[in-house]
């Protein structure tokens, strides 16, 4: 279980996050939705361990997040791939860093690559891959390590509409096999509704939790076509609009 | 295969153009200090008797060692200068202050301190070549996107792993991108340092021929030095082909 309590963050004179508290059960996927600059990426960076000057508490399974001994996956908008490593070497990078024996993980790696349709691309360098392909490599890297916590920062926003929807669906199919506890940060209402089991709406900066919604269409086949999808999207839009200052 | 043919065609066209310009200059100037390239090329086989390999070997050795030291020092100092530590804070003003100094003018000092040795020549080339390498390495390491570090931090990478997986490959990429310029500079300086207190080396060979007014041999020496430089350029191309495939 991931517990975030009274989390606040300040940059010099400005407050980025104010008193954010969340409690996420194991195997849940939370979408955090908010306007640009509301501190949602900062929240993710705190969980990723790259921001440490926050106040408040973050615990995973009762203790502080220990990135060395726990598996925390990160999928970002710019893919986070190392350009001089082939797709395959990027996928196994988290395992290498964890000093895991690659030989014993081959089946898992092959399965994830196959599932994401990138088996044929394993020897290609990122420079020769399309945005959608790079994103699938990044997703594969996150899943081969069987993450205790998966963090996603606007992961599909650099992709065109068609590729984005296809990659989101592919991601969801891989995700639901192992259901790692996941936090997805996004500014896209549509993405939050498609992938979020619960949707956390953050206010404008400094980000604070306005509301946490249960998503009735989460996990439904062809969710995008359901009336509930449009209804919750509209509710979220209203919530975000109500927070806009003139 | 196709790449090899393209390289061969490029080489042939380049060589033909150089010979053509040279021949035109020879005909236009019509002076004995600029012999026809064909006379010079005919004289090349005779150089084999002149110990040309020993001279070329010494030059190769000096360039090779100087480049090796430059890259090693450039890598270490460049990476350190890109950091946030005390070393970087001290080094940045030092680099800024010493960069504009015409370092080639330090030749007499280096020779006085280290004598007429190979070491003095290698140090001299290194002093000149190492600066641009330091700057390129420092800038390339500074340009590493922060997000790249974030991903590895999230995976739980320690400082050594971050260095091995991100900083070092990035810095090596920077070094390779400057290798051609470094080599060109090294060859120019080599010629200069071999003009003093050397009995071996292509620089000495060319200057010696010049002093003896043997212009054909002088140009033949220049051709051999150029060919050696060309061979090193090809070597850099091959190294790039192997290690920089990821640049596409």
Coordinates of C-alpha atoms in Angstrom, one line a residue, chain B residues 38-182:
Chain B
X38 CA 54.0 13.3 -60.6
X39 CA 57.7 13.9 -60.1
X40 CA 57.1 13.8 -56.3
X41 CA 55.0 10.6 -56.5
X42 CA 57.8 9.0 -58.6
X43 CA 60.2 9.8 -55.9
X44 CA 58.2 8.1 -53.2
X45 CA 59.6 4.5 -53.7
X46 CA 63.1 5.9 -53.3
X47 CA 62.2 7.2 -49.8
X48 CA 62.0 3.6 -48.6
X49 CA 65.8 3.6 -48.6
X50 CA 65.8 6.8 -46.5
X51 CA 64.4 5.2 -43.4
X52 CA 61.0 6.8 -44.0
X53 CA 59.3 4.1 -41.9
X54 CA 61.4 4.9 -38.8
X55 CA 60.5 8.6 -39.2
X56 CA 56.8 7.8 -39.7
X57 CA 56.9 5.4 -36.7
X58 CA 58.2 8.1 -34.4
X59 CA 55.6 10.6 -35.6
X60 CA 52.8 8.0 -35.2
X61 CA 54.1 7.2 -31.7
X62 CA 54.1 10.8 -30.6
X63 CA 50.7 11.6 -32.1
X64 CA 49.2 8.4 -30.7
X65 CA 50.6 8.9 -27.2
X66 CA 49.6 12.6 -27.2
X67 CA 46.0 11.8 -28.3
X68 CA 45.7 9.0 -25.8
X69 CA 46.8 11.3 -22.9
X70 CA 44.7 14.1 -24.2
X71 CA 41.6 12.0 -24.3
X72 CA 42.2 10.4 -20.9
X73 CA 42.9 13.8 -19.2
X74 CA 40.1 15.4 -21.2
X75 CA 37.7 12.8 -20.1
X76 CA 38.6 13.0 -16.4
X77 CA 38.9 16.8 -16.2
X78 CA 35.9 17.4 -18.5
X79 CA 33.6 15.2 -16.4
X80 CA 34.9 16.7 -13.2
X81 CA 34.4 20.3 -14.6
X82 CA 30.8 19.5 -15.4
X83 CA 30.0 18.6 -11.8
X84 CA 29.0 20.8 -9.0
X85 CA 32.0 20.1 -6.7
X86 CA 34.8 22.4 -5.5
X87 CA 36.9 21.1 -8.4
X88 CA 34.5 22.4 -11.0
X89 CA 34.3 25.8 -9.2
X90 CA 38.1 26.1 -9.3
X91 CA 38.6 24.7 -12.7
X92 CA 36.1 26.8 -14.6
X93 CA 37.9 30.1 -14.0
X94 CA 41.2 28.4 -14.6
X95 CA 40.1 27.1 -18.0
X96 CA 38.5 30.5 -18.9
X97 CA 41.7 32.3 -18.0
X98 CA 44.2 29.9 -19.7
X99 CA 42.2 29.1 -22.8
X100 CA 43.2 32.2 -24.8
X101 CA 46.9 31.7 -24.0
X102 CA 48.7 30.8 -27.2
X103 CA 49.9 27.5 -25.8
X104 CA 52.2 26.8 -28.7
X105 CA 54.4 29.6 -27.4
X106 CA 55.1 27.4 -24.4
X107 CA 57.3 25.2 -26.6
X108 CA 60.6 26.8 -25.4
X109 CA 59.5 26.4 -21.8
X110 CA 58.5 22.8 -22.3
X111 CA 61.7 22.0 -24.0
X112 CA 63.8 23.7 -21.3
X113 CA 62.0 21.7 -18.6
X114 CA 61.7 18.3 -20.3
X115 CA 64.7 18.5 -22.7
X116 CA 64.9 17.4 -26.3
X117 CA 63.0 14.2 -25.5
X118 CA 60.0 12.4 -26.9
X119 CA 58.2 13.2 -23.6
X120 CA 58.6 17.0 -24.3
X121 CA 57.1 16.6 -27.7
X122 CA 54.2 14.5 -26.4
X123 CA 53.5 16.9 -23.6
X124 CA 53.6 19.8 -26.0
X125 CA 51.0 18.2 -28.3
X126 CA 48.9 17.2 -25.3
X127 CA 48.8 20.7 -23.8
X128 CA 47.4 22.0 -27.0
X129 CA 45.0 19.2 -27.9
X130 CA 43.6 18.6 -24.4
X131 CA 41.8 22.0 -24.0
X132 CA 39.1 21.6 -26.7
X133 CA 38.5 18.0 -25.5
X134 CA 38.0 19.2 -21.9
X135 CA 35.5 21.8 -23.1
X136 CA 33.6 19.4 -25.4
X137 CA 33.4 16.7 -22.7
X138 CA 32.3 19.3 -20.0
X139 CA 29.6 20.7 -22.3
X140 CA 28.3 17.3 -23.5
X141 CA 28.1 16.1 -19.9
X142 CA 26.3 19.3 -18.9
X143 CA 23.8 18.7 -21.7
X144 CA 22.6 15.4 -20.4
X145 CA 18.9 15.8 -19.9
X146 CA 17.9 15.7 -16.2
X147 CA 15.2 13.2 -17.0
X148 CA 17.8 10.6 -18.0
X149 CA 19.2 10.8 -14.5
X150 CA 15.7 10.7 -12.9
X151 CA 14.9 7.4 -14.6
X152 CA 18.1 5.7 -13.3
X153 CA 17.6 7.2 -9.8
X154 CA 14.1 5.7 -9.8
X155 CA 15.5 2.3 -10.7
X156 CA 17.8 2.7 -7.6
X157 CA 21.1 3.3 -9.4
X158 CA 24.0 4.3 -7.2
X159 CA 26.5 7.0 -8.1
X160 CA 28.9 4.5 -9.8
X161 CA 26.1 3.1 -11.9
X162 CA 24.9 6.5 -12.9
X163 CA 28.5 7.3 -14.0
X164 CA 28.9 4.1 -15.9
X165 CA 25.5 4.0 -17.6
X166 CA 25.0 7.7 -18.3
X167 CA 28.0 10.1 -17.8
X168 CA 30.8 8.0 -19.3
X169 CA 29.1 6.9 -22.5
X170 CA 27.8 10.5 -23.0
X171 CA 31.3 11.9 -22.4
X172 CA 32.9 9.3 -24.8
X173 CA 30.4 10.3 -27.4
X174 CA 31.6 13.9 -27.0
X175 CA 35.3 12.8 -27.3
X176 CA 34.6 10.9 -30.5
X177 CA 32.8 13.9 -32.0
X178 CA 35.9 16.0 -31.5
X179 CA 38.4 13.3 -32.5
X180 CA 38.9 14.6 -36.1
X181 CA 39.6 18.2 -35.0
X182 CA 42.0 16.9 -32.3

